[in-house]
Coordinates of C-alpha atoms and ligand atoms in Angstrom, one line a residue:
M1399 CA -233.5 177.1 43.1
P1400 CA -229.8 176.5 43.4
K1401 CA -228.4 175.6 40.2
F1402 CA -225.3 173.3 39.2
Y1403 CA -223.6 173.6 36.1
L1404 CA -221.7 170.1 35.3
T1405 CA -219.6 168.9 32.1
T1406 CA -218.2 166.1 31.0
P1407 CA -215.6 166.2 28.5
I1408 CA -216.2 166.5 25.4
Y1409 CA -214.7 163.4 23.7
Y1410 CA -212.8 162.5 20.2
P1411 CA -214.5 160.8 17.8
S1412 CA -212.1 158.5 17.2
G1413 CA -212.6 154.9 18.0
K1414 CA -215.9 153.3 19.5
F1415 CA -216.7 154.4 23.4
H1416 CA -215.0 151.7 25.9
I1417 CA -216.1 151.3 29.3
G1418 CA -212.9 154.1 30.0
T1419 CA -215.1 157.0 28.7
A1420 CA -218.6 155.3 29.3
Y1421 CA -217.1 155.7 32.7
T1422 CA -216.6 160.0 33.2
T1423 CA -220.4 160.2 31.2
A1424 CA -222.1 157.8 33.8
L1425 CA -220.2 159.9 36.6
A1426 CA -220.9 163.1 35.3
D1427 CA -225.0 161.5 35.1
T1428 CA -224.9 160.2 38.7
I1429 CA -223.3 163.4 39.9
K1430 CA -226.5 165.5 38.5
K1431 CA -229.2 162.9 39.9
Y1432 CA -228.3 163.1 43.1
K1433 CA -227.8 167.3 42.5
Q1434 CA -231.4 166.9 41.9
A1435 CA -232.7 164.9 44.2
R1436 CA -231.1 167.3 46.4
G1437 CA -233.1 169.9 44.9
Y1438 CA -230.9 171.7 42.5
D1439 CA -231.6 173.1 39.1
V1440 CA -228.9 170.9 37.0
Y1441 CA -227.2 171.5 33.7
L1442 CA -225.2 168.5 32.8
L1443 CA -223.5 169.2 29.3
T1444 CA -221.6 166.6 27.5
G1445 CA -220.5 166.7 23.6
M1446 CA -217.6 165.8 21.3
D1447 CA -214.6 167.5 20.1
E1448 CA -214.6 166.5 16.6
H1449 CA -211.3 169.0 15.0
G1450 CA -207.7 168.0 14.7
Q1451 CA -205.1 165.8 12.6
K1452 CA -206.0 162.7 14.7
I1453 CA -209.7 162.8 13.4
Q1454 CA -208.7 163.2 10.1
Q1455 CA -206.7 160.8 9.8
V1456 CA -209.2 158.6 11.3
A1457 CA -212.2 159.3 8.6
E1458 CA -209.4 158.6 5.7
A1459 CA -208.5 155.6 6.8
R1460 CA -212.1 154.6 6.8
G1461 CA -212.4 156.7 3.5
K1462 CA -215.4 158.7 4.5
T1463 CA -215.0 162.9 4.8
P1464 CA -213.6 164.4 8.1
Q1465 CA -217.3 165.5 8.4
E1466 CA -219.0 162.1 7.4
H1467 CA -216.8 160.5 9.7
V1468 CA -217.7 162.9 12.7
D1469 CA -221.8 163.0 12.0
E1470 CA -221.5 159.6 12.3
M1471 CA -220.0 159.2 15.6
A1472 CA -221.8 161.6 16.7
E1473 CA -225.2 159.4 16.0
E1474 CA -223.0 156.7 17.7
A1475 CA -222.4 158.3 21.0
K1476 CA -225.5 159.7 21.8
K1477 CA -227.3 156.0 20.8
L1478 CA -224.9 154.7 23.6
W1479 CA -225.6 157.8 26.1
K1480 CA -229.2 157.0 25.6
L1481 CA -229.0 153.2 26.1
M1482 CA -227.2 154.5 29.3
E1483 CA -229.5 156.3 30.2
I1484 CA -227.5 159.9 30.6
D1485 CA -229.2 162.8 31.2
Y1486 CA -228.1 165.3 29.2
N1487 CA -229.1 168.8 28.6
D1488 CA -227.0 169.3 26.1
F1489 CA -224.7 167.8 23.1
I1490 CA -222.2 170.4 21.6
R1491 CA -220.2 169.8 18.6
T1492 CA -217.0 171.7 17.8
T1493 CA -218.2 171.5 14.6
E1494 CA -221.6 173.3 15.3
P1495 CA -221.6 177.0 13.7
R1496 CA -222.9 178.0 17.3
H1497 CA -219.5 176.5 18.5
E1498 CA -216.9 177.6 15.5
K1499 CA -218.0 181.0 15.4
V1500 CA -217.9 181.8 19.0
V1501 CA -214.4 180.6 19.0
E1502 CA -213.5 182.6 15.8
E1503 CA -214.4 185.5 17.8
I1504 CA -212.8 184.8 20.8
F1505 CA -209.7 184.1 18.7
D1506 CA -209.7 187.4 17.8
K1507 CA -210.2 189.1 20.5
L1508 CA -207.3 187.7 22.3
M1509 CA -205.3 188.4 19.3
E1510 CA -206.4 192.2 19.3
Q1511 CA -205.4 192.3 23.4
G1512 CA -202.3 191.4 22.6
D1513 CA -202.6 187.7 24.3
I1514 CA -201.9 186.1 21.1
Y1515 CA -199.2 186.9 19.2
L1516 CA -197.3 185.0 15.9
S1517 CA -194.0 183.1 15.9
E1518 CA -192.3 179.9 15.2
Y1519 CA -193.0 176.7 17.4
E1520 CA -190.6 173.9 17.1
G1521 CA -190.9 170.7 19.8
W1522 CA -191.7 166.9 20.0
Y1523 CA -195.0 166.1 18.5
C1524 CA -197.0 163.5 20.0
M1525 CA -199.6 162.9 17.1
P1526 CA -202.5 160.3 19.1
C1527 CA -202.0 163.4 21.8
E1528 CA -202.0 166.2 19.6
T1529 CA -199.5 167.5 21.8
Y1530 CA -196.1 169.2 21.6
F1531 CA -193.8 168.5 24.4
T1532 CA -190.5 169.9 25.1
E1533 CA -187.4 167.4 25.4
T1534 CA -187.4 167.4 29.4
Q1535 CA -190.9 166.1 29.2
L1536 CA -190.2 163.1 27.5
V1537 CA -190.2 159.9 28.6
D1538 CA -187.0 157.8 27.5
G1539 CA -187.7 160.0 24.3
K1540 CA -191.2 158.9 24.0
C1541 CA -194.6 161.3 24.4
P1542 CA -194.6 160.8 28.7
E1543 CA -198.8 160.7 28.4
C1544 CA -199.0 157.7 25.9
G1545 CA -196.1 156.8 25.6
R1546 CA -196.1 156.1 21.8
E1547 CA -193.2 158.1 19.6
V1548 CA -193.2 161.2 19.2
K1549 CA -191.7 163.8 16.5
K1550 CA -189.5 166.6 16.2
M1551 CA -191.6 169.5 14.2
K1552 CA -191.6 173.2 13.2
E1553 CA -194.0 175.4 12.6
E1554 CA -195.4 178.8 12.0
S1555 CA -197.7 179.4 15.4
Y1556 CA -199.6 181.4 17.2
F1557 CA -198.4 181.9 20.6
F1558 CA -200.8 182.7 23.7
N1559 CA -199.2 184.4 26.6
M1560 CA -199.6 181.6 29.6
K1561 CA -196.5 184.0 31.4
K1562 CA -198.6 187.4 31.5
Y1563 CA -201.3 184.9 33.9
A1564 CA -199.4 182.7 35.7
N1565 CA -198.7 185.0 39.4
R1566 CA -202.6 185.3 39.1
L1567 CA -203.2 181.5 38.5
I1568 CA -200.8 181.0 41.6
D1569 CA -202.9 183.3 44.1
F1570 CA -206.1 181.6 42.5
Y1571 CA -205.3 178.6 43.9
N1572 CA -203.8 179.1 46.8
Q1573 CA -206.9 181.5 47.6
N1574 CA -209.0 177.7 46.4
P1575 CA -207.5 175.5 47.5
N1576 CA -210.1 173.0 47.1
F1577 CA -210.3 174.0 43.0
I1578 CA -208.7 171.1 41.7
L1579 CA -209.6 167.7 43.3
P1580 CA -208.0 165.8 44.5
E1581 CA -205.7 167.5 46.4
S1582 CA -203.3 165.1 45.3
R1583 CA -203.4 166.0 41.1
K1584 CA -203.4 169.4 42.4
N1585 CA -199.9 169.1 43.9
E1586 CA -198.6 167.8 41.3
L1587 CA -199.8 170.8 38.5
F1588 CA -198.1 173.1 40.9
N1589 CA -195.4 171.6 41.5
N1590 CA -194.4 170.4 37.9
F1591 CA -196.1 172.9 35.9
L1592 CA -196.7 176.3 38.0
K1593 CA -193.9 176.6 40.1
P1594 CA -190.5 175.5 37.1
G1595 CA -192.5 178.5 35.2
L1596 CA -195.6 178.3 32.7
E1597 CA -194.7 178.2 28.7
D1598 CA -196.6 179.6 26.8
L1599 CA -199.0 177.7 24.7
C1600 CA -199.1 177.1 20.9
V1601 CA -202.6 177.5 19.7
S1602 CA -203.0 177.1 15.9
R1603 CA -201.1 175.0 13.4
T1604 CA -200.7 174.7 10.0
S1605 CA -199.8 171.0 9.1
F1606 CA -203.4 170.3 9.0
D1607 CA -206.5 171.9 7.6
W1608 CA -209.6 170.2 9.7
G1609 CA -210.2 173.1 12.5
I1610 CA -211.6 176.3 13.1
K1611 CA -209.7 178.6 10.5
V1612 CA -207.8 181.6 12.3
K1613 CA -210.3 184.4 11.1
K1614 CA -207.4 187.1 10.2
D1615 CA -205.0 184.5 8.9
P1616 CA -206.9 181.6 7.3
K1617 CA -204.2 179.2 6.5
H1618 CA -203.4 178.1 10.5
V1619 CA -206.4 176.6 12.3
V1620 CA -207.2 176.5 15.8
Y1621 CA -204.8 174.5 17.9
V1622 CA -207.6 171.3 19.1
W1623 CA -206.9 172.2 23.1
L1624 CA -208.5 176.3 22.5
D1625 CA -211.0 175.4 20.8
A1626 CA -212.3 172.1 22.8
L1627 CA -211.9 174.0 25.8
T1628 CA -214.4 176.9 25.3
N1629 CA -217.0 174.8 24.6
Y1630 CA -217.8 174.5 27.9
I1631 CA -219.2 178.2 27.0
T1632 CA -220.1 178.4 24.0
A1633 CA -222.7 175.5 24.5
L1634 CA -224.1 178.0 26.9
G1635 CA -224.5 181.0 23.9
Y1636 CA -221.3 183.0 24.9
L1637 CA -221.2 185.6 22.9
S1638 CA -223.9 184.7 21.0
E1639 CA -227.5 186.4 20.2
D1640 CA -229.3 184.6 23.6
D1641 CA -226.7 184.2 26.4
S1642 CA -229.5 183.7 28.8
L1643 CA -227.6 179.8 29.7
M1644 CA -224.4 181.8 30.2
Q1645 CA -226.3 183.9 32.4
K1646 CA -228.2 181.8 34.5
Y1647 CA -225.2 179.2 34.8
W1648 CA -221.7 180.2 34.3
P1649 CA -219.5 179.6 36.1
A1650 CA -219.5 176.0 36.3
D1651 CA -219.8 174.1 39.4
V1652 CA -217.8 171.3 38.1
H1653 CA -216.1 170.2 35.0
I1654 CA -215.5 166.5 35.8
V1655 CA -212.5 165.2 33.8
G1656 CA -210.0 162.0 33.5
K1657 CA -206.8 162.1 35.1
D1658 CA -205.0 162.5 31.7
I1659 CA -206.0 165.8 30.8
I1660 CA -205.9 168.3 34.4
R1661 CA -203.5 169.7 33.5
F1662 CA -205.7 171.6 30.1
H1663 CA -208.1 172.0 32.7
G1664 CA -206.2 173.0 35.7
I1665 CA -203.6 176.0 33.5
Y1666 CA -205.3 176.6 30.4
W1667 CA -208.1 177.0 31.0
P1668 CA -208.7 179.1 33.8
I1669 CA -205.8 181.2 32.0
F1670 CA -208.3 181.8 29.0
L1671 CA -211.1 182.4 31.4
M1672 CA -209.0 185.0 32.7
A1673 CA -208.2 186.7 29.4
L1674 CA -211.8 186.5 28.6
N1675 CA -212.5 188.0 32.1
L1676 CA -214.7 186.0 33.1
P1677 CA -215.4 183.7 36.4
L1678 CA -213.0 180.5 37.2
P1679 CA -215.0 177.6 37.7
K1680 CA -215.6 176.4 41.1
Q1681 CA -214.0 172.8 40.9
I1682 CA -212.6 170.8 38.5
Y1683 CA -212.4 167.2 39.5
A1684 CA -209.8 164.5 38.3
H1685 CA -210.8 161.5 38.0
G1686 CA -208.6 157.8 37.7
W1687 CA -208.7 155.2 35.1
I1688 CA -210.2 151.9 34.2
M1689 CA -207.3 149.8 33.8
M1690 CA -207.5 146.3 33.0
K1691 CA -205.3 143.6 34.1
D1692 CA -202.5 144.2 31.7
G1693 CA -202.5 147.7 31.4
K1694 CA -204.6 150.3 29.6
M1695 CA -207.1 149.4 27.0
S1696 CA -205.7 148.9 23.5
K1697 CA -207.1 147.1 20.4
S1698 CA -203.4 146.2 19.8
K1699 CA -203.7 143.9 23.1
G1700 CA -207.2 143.2 22.4
N1701 CA -208.5 144.2 26.2
V1702 CA -210.9 146.8 25.1
I1703 CA -214.2 146.0 26.9
Y1704 CA -217.3 148.0 25.3
P1705 CA -220.3 148.7 27.9
E1706 CA -223.2 147.7 25.1
A1707 CA -222.0 144.0 25.6
L1708 CA -222.3 144.5 29.3
I1709 CA -225.6 146.3 30.0
E1710 CA -227.2 143.9 27.1
R1711 CA -225.8 140.7 29.3
Y1712 CA -226.2 142.0 33.0
G1713 CA -228.3 145.4 33.1
L1714 CA -228.0 148.8 32.8
D1715 CA -228.0 149.3 37.0
A1716 CA -225.2 146.5 37.1
F1717 CA -222.9 147.9 35.1
K1718 CA -223.3 151.1 36.0
Y1719 CA -222.2 150.1 39.8
F1720 CA -219.9 147.8 39.2
I1721 CA -217.3 150.9 37.2
L1722 CA -218.5 153.2 39.7
K1723 CA -217.6 151.4 43.1
E1724 CA -214.8 150.3 41.3
L1725 CA -212.6 153.5 41.2
S1726 CA -212.2 155.2 44.0
Y1727 CA -212.2 158.8 44.3
S1728 CA -208.6 159.2 43.4
Q1729 CA -207.4 156.3 41.9
D1730 CA -207.5 153.9 39.2
G1731 CA -209.3 151.0 39.1
T1732 CA -209.5 147.6 37.4
F1733 CA -212.0 145.8 35.2
T1734 CA -211.7 142.0 35.5
P1735 CA -214.5 139.4 34.4
E1736 CA -213.7 137.4 37.3
G1737 CA -214.1 141.2 39.9
F1738 CA -217.5 141.9 38.1
V1739 CA -219.2 138.3 38.3
E1740 CA -218.3 138.5 41.9
R1741 CA -218.8 141.8 42.7
Y1742 CA -222.7 141.1 40.9
N1743 CA -223.2 137.0 43.0
V1744 CA -222.2 139.7 46.3
D1745 CA -223.3 142.5 46.5
L1746 CA -225.9 143.2 44.3
C1747 CA -227.4 139.1 44.3
N1748 CA -226.7 137.9 47.7
D1749 CA -226.6 141.1 50.1
L1750 CA -228.8 143.6 48.2
G1751 CA -231.7 141.1 46.4
N1752 CA -231.6 138.5 49.4
L1753 CA -232.2 141.1 51.5
L1754 CA -235.1 142.4 49.6
N1755 CA -236.2 138.9 49.0
R1756 CA -236.2 138.1 52.6
T1757 CA -237.6 140.9 54.1
I1758 CA -240.6 140.3 51.8
G1759 CA -240.8 136.7 52.1
M1760 CA -240.9 137.3 55.7
I1761 CA -243.8 139.8 56.1
N1762 CA -246.1 138.1 53.7
K1763 CA -245.7 134.9 56.1
Y1764 CA -246.2 136.3 59.3
F1765 CA -248.1 139.2 58.8
N1766 CA -250.2 138.7 54.9
G1767 CA -247.8 141.6 53.8
K1768 CA -248.7 144.0 56.0
I1769 CA -247.2 146.7 57.8
E1770 CA -249.5 149.1 59.5
A1771 CA -247.6 151.8 61.6
F1772 CA -244.1 152.4 63.6
P1773 CA -243.8 150.2 66.5
Q1774 CA -244.6 151.5 69.5
N1775 CA -241.8 149.7 71.0
T1776 CA -238.2 149.9 69.9
S1777 CA -235.8 147.4 70.7
T1778 CA -232.2 147.9 71.7
L1779 CA -231.3 146.1 68.0
D1780 CA -234.0 148.3 66.4
K1781 CA -232.8 151.9 67.7
E1782 CA -229.0 150.9 66.9
L1783 CA -230.8 150.2 63.2
E1784 CA -231.9 152.7 63.2
N1785 CA -228.6 155.1 64.1
F1786 CA -226.6 153.6 62.0
S1787 CA -229.1 154.3 59.2
N1788 CA -228.3 158.3 60.0
G1789 CA -225.1 157.6 60.1
T1790 CA -225.0 156.2 56.4
I1791 CA -227.8 159.2 54.9
H1792 CA -225.2 161.6 56.6
S1793 CA -221.9 160.1 55.3
V1794 CA -223.6 159.4 52.1
E1795 CA -224.4 162.9 51.3
E1796 CA -221.2 164.0 52.5
Y1797 CA -219.6 161.9 50.4
F1798 CA -221.3 162.9 46.9
D1799 CA -221.1 166.6 47.7
T1800 CA -217.7 165.9 47.5
Y1801 CA -217.9 163.2 44.1
H1802 CA -216.1 160.6 46.3
I1803 CA -218.9 158.6 44.5
S1804 CA -217.4 155.0 45.2
Q1805 CA -217.2 156.1 48.7
A1806 CA -221.1 156.6 48.6
I1807 CA -221.9 153.6 47.6
G1808 CA -219.2 151.7 49.7
E1809 CA -221.2 153.8 52.6
T1810 CA -224.8 152.1 51.1
W1811 CA -223.5 148.4 50.7
N1812 CA -222.2 149.0 54.7
L1813 CA -226.1 149.3 55.4
V1814 CA -226.9 146.3 53.4
S1815 CA -224.9 144.4 55.4
R1816 CA -225.6 145.9 58.3
T1817 CA -229.9 145.3 57.7
N1818 CA -228.7 142.0 57.0
K1819 CA -227.0 141.3 60.0
Y1820 CA -229.7 142.7 62.0
I1821 CA -232.3 139.9 60.7
D1822 CA -229.3 137.6 62.1
E1823 CA -229.5 139.4 65.3
T1824 CA -232.9 139.6 65.6
T1825 CA -234.1 136.3 64.7
P1826 CA -237.6 136.7 63.3
W1827 CA -238.2 132.9 62.7
V1828 CA -237.9 132.3 66.8
L1829 CA -240.7 135.6 67.8
F1830 CA -242.8 134.2 65.8
K1831 CA -242.5 130.7 67.1
E1832 CA -242.4 132.2 70.5
E1833 CA -245.8 134.0 69.3
K1834 CA -243.8 137.4 69.9
M1835 CA -245.7 139.4 67.5
E1836 CA -245.6 142.7 68.4
E1837 CA -241.5 142.6 68.4
L1838 CA -241.8 140.5 64.8
Q1839 CA -243.8 143.5 63.6
S1840 CA -241.1 146.2 64.9
V1841 CA -238.3 144.0 63.2
M1842 CA -240.5 144.0 60.0
Y1843 CA -241.0 148.2 60.0
H1844 CA -237.4 148.4 60.7
L1845 CA -236.3 146.2 57.8
V1846 CA -238.9 148.1 55.1
E1847 CA -237.9 151.3 55.9
N1848 CA -234.1 150.6 56.3
L1849 CA -234.9 149.4 52.4
R1850 CA -236.7 151.9 51.4
R1851 CA -234.0 154.2 52.4
I1852 CA -231.3 151.9 50.5
A1853 CA -233.6 153.0 47.6
I1854 CA -233.1 156.6 47.9
L1855 CA -229.5 156.3 48.5
I1856 CA -229.4 154.3 45.3
S1857 CA -231.7 156.1 43.3
P1858 CA -228.9 158.4 41.9
Y1859 CA -226.8 155.5 39.9
M1860 CA -229.3 152.1 40.2
V1861 CA -232.5 154.1 39.3
H1862 CA -234.5 150.5 37.7
T1863 CA -233.3 148.8 41.2
S1864 CA -234.5 151.9 43.6
Q1865 CA -237.7 152.0 41.5
K1866 CA -238.6 148.2 41.8
I1867 CA -237.5 148.2 45.0
L1868 CA -239.9 151.2 46.4
S1869 CA -242.8 149.7 44.1
E1870 CA -242.2 146.0 45.4
L1871 CA -242.5 147.6 49.0
S1872 CA -245.3 149.8 47.4
I1873 CA -243.8 152.5 49.4
P1874 CA -246.2 155.6 48.7
Q1875 CA -245.0 158.0 46.5
E1876 CA -244.6 161.2 48.8
L1877 CA -242.0 158.8 50.7
K1878 CA -239.6 158.2 47.6
N1879 CA -237.9 161.5 47.9
W1880 CA -234.9 162.0 49.2
E1881 CA -235.6 164.6 51.8
S1882 CA -238.3 161.7 53.2
M1883 CA -235.4 159.6 53.7
K1884 CA -234.5 161.7 56.5
K1885 CA -237.9 160.3 58.6
Y1886 CA -237.9 157.6 60.1
D1887 CA -241.9 156.6 60.7
E1888 CA -244.1 157.4 58.5
I1889 CA -244.9 154.5 56.8
K1890 CA -248.7 153.1 57.4
N1891 CA -250.3 150.8 56.2
I1892 CA -248.9 149.0 53.5
K1893 CA -248.6 145.9 51.4
V1894 CA -246.1 144.6 50.1
T1895 CA -246.2 142.4 46.9
E1896 CA -246.7 139.2 47.4
K1897 CA -244.5 137.7 44.8
P1898 CA -241.1 139.5 44.4
E1899 CA -239.7 139.8 41.7
V1900 CA -235.8 138.7 41.6
L1901 CA -233.6 141.5 41.4
F1902 CA -230.2 140.0 40.7
A1903 CA -230.6 136.3 38.7
R1904 CA -227.4 134.5 40.6
L1905 CA -224.6 133.9 38.0
D1906 CA -223.3 130.9 37.2
Q1907 CA -219.4 132.4 37.5
E1908 CA -217.4 130.3 35.1
E1909 CA -219.9 130.7 32.5
E1910 CA -220.2 134.2 32.8
I1911 CA -216.5 135.1 33.1
E1912 CA -216.0 133.5 29.7
A1913 CA -218.6 135.4 28.1
I1914 CA -217.2 138.3 29.8
K1915 CA -213.6 137.4 28.2
N1916 CA -215.4 136.9 24.7
M1917 CA -216.9 140.5 24.9
M1918 CA -213.0 141.9 24.7
K1919 CA -211.8 142.8 21.6
Ligands
MSP553 N1 -211.0 165.7 23.7 C1 -210.5 165.5 25.0 C2 -211.1 166.4 25.7 C3 -211.6 167.4 25.2 S1 -212.7 168.7 27.1 C4 -212.5 169.6 26.5 C5 -210.2 164.0 25.0 N2 -211.0 163.4 24.6 S2 -211.1 161.4 25.6 O1 -212.1 161.0 24.3 O2 -209.8 161.1 24.6 O3 -210.9 161.6 26.6 C6 -212.3 162.2 27.1 C7 -212.0 161.4 28.8 O4 -211.9 159.9 28.4 C8 -211.4 162.0 29.7 O5 -211.8 162.4 30.3 C9 -210.6 161.0 29.6 O6 -209.8 160.3 31.4 C10 -211.1 159.3 29.4 N3 -211.5 158.1 30.1 C11 -210.5 157.4 28.8 N4 -209.9 156.6 29.0 C12 -210.5 155.6 30.2 C13 -210.1 154.9 31.3 N5 -209.7 153.9 30.6 N6 -211.0 155.1 32.5 C14 -211.7 156.2 32.8 N7 -211.6 157.2 31.7 C15 -210.8 157.3 30.9 O7 -209.7 163.6 26.2

């Protein structure tokens, strides 16, 4: 079985996770479910990035020790992933001994081989981002990443000799043009960081102590990015007694990250791996951000929206549908209550829900709920629909394979619309009146067949809806899997449900927009 190792970033436990954090995880989970459906042995890693000054400060503000704080947050995170039915294989926490021990060793090894050296660092430090910037990187004297105040700081630090590896990385980029996705982000990294010449990276701190101590110089703690990035291999047992997962799954097939952390994943991580003499991940995909009407989500603006409230009111499938559809491959998306309610009513309730209900209603009315076999005679309209849906399968696969999840969803909904249009074109009620039962039977067959395909196409992100559709149509088990979707003539002797359940009940627009506005904090 081919293997596929994918990861989410490990999240900072600095506050409750909002729909942005949920997005990265939902995206990774969708890719996992898709790959599994295509026959891969998939390993999905997620976790928490628990060290650093900011976490220490947040814990203090809550009157907790950092450990108490991160323990609570890890439980919260796991609860959310359970609610979202995230099928992760491992949840790594950087405070676990299995991680800390290996990071200590990695640091030691890199020091011994001369890649890490002691010096002094001076720069502009952004506390929330835990990142130093050079004077020229600042935007209007503020942090170029979050726009907040920065402070001039100086401290004795260990540095990683990035310069030594810069040319090797440039060669790697040139030889692997799809290493960083989307291409626009690769160009950004290349032009803004690699081309002007890499600075060595500061990899330790003495200004706080909530971190992994440098074994040979314990007044230093390992800077959070070297600590954090290595989670992708410590979780697989790198340098530990049992490294069978490492043998099996490394290198990662894809690291899924947000655009804000592509620099760390696209430059520093590959260089750390080169220094450790390990193969580099095959791809790094950086997605955009979920924005609000008034910019980024922030508590001070009171525009933060959390997944739990949306899932509780509208269900998991509708929530995932919205966020995954909204962020197109390389772009940001916007969450608005109006947009959410509209997508729910139009795409889910009208387009998909009605297609299923109309189809089941007609099969019951015209044929006592039964579909016997693939029709003997197919009309031009039937053939057109079949061809269209063959094309849909092909492009959905291509989009999924290249992480264009929103586009894969869009293609699927084009098939939903095309199938609805097929009803209008074939006018089954006229066929019935004119007693053209053979033609009518054929139309019903094609409707069921396309609904079956739609249900399978949405299965990586709308698990419940997919199962409901397949079960209401009473599709046999062997025709529910991805590969079976490529057949078009195998449904035989099925009897659809008499009373279809409403998949997505129509929402009262004004009421629900108000309800969602009230969820924002
Ligand atoms: N701890 C680091 C990652 C270390 S990985 C070795 C970190 N954590 S984070 O909690 O701040 O962010 C985690 C992920 O959530 C990032 O990929 C980030 O892009 C994503 N998102 C945070 N807000 C987001 C949106 N509003 N929209 C989409 N994703 C966003 O960075």
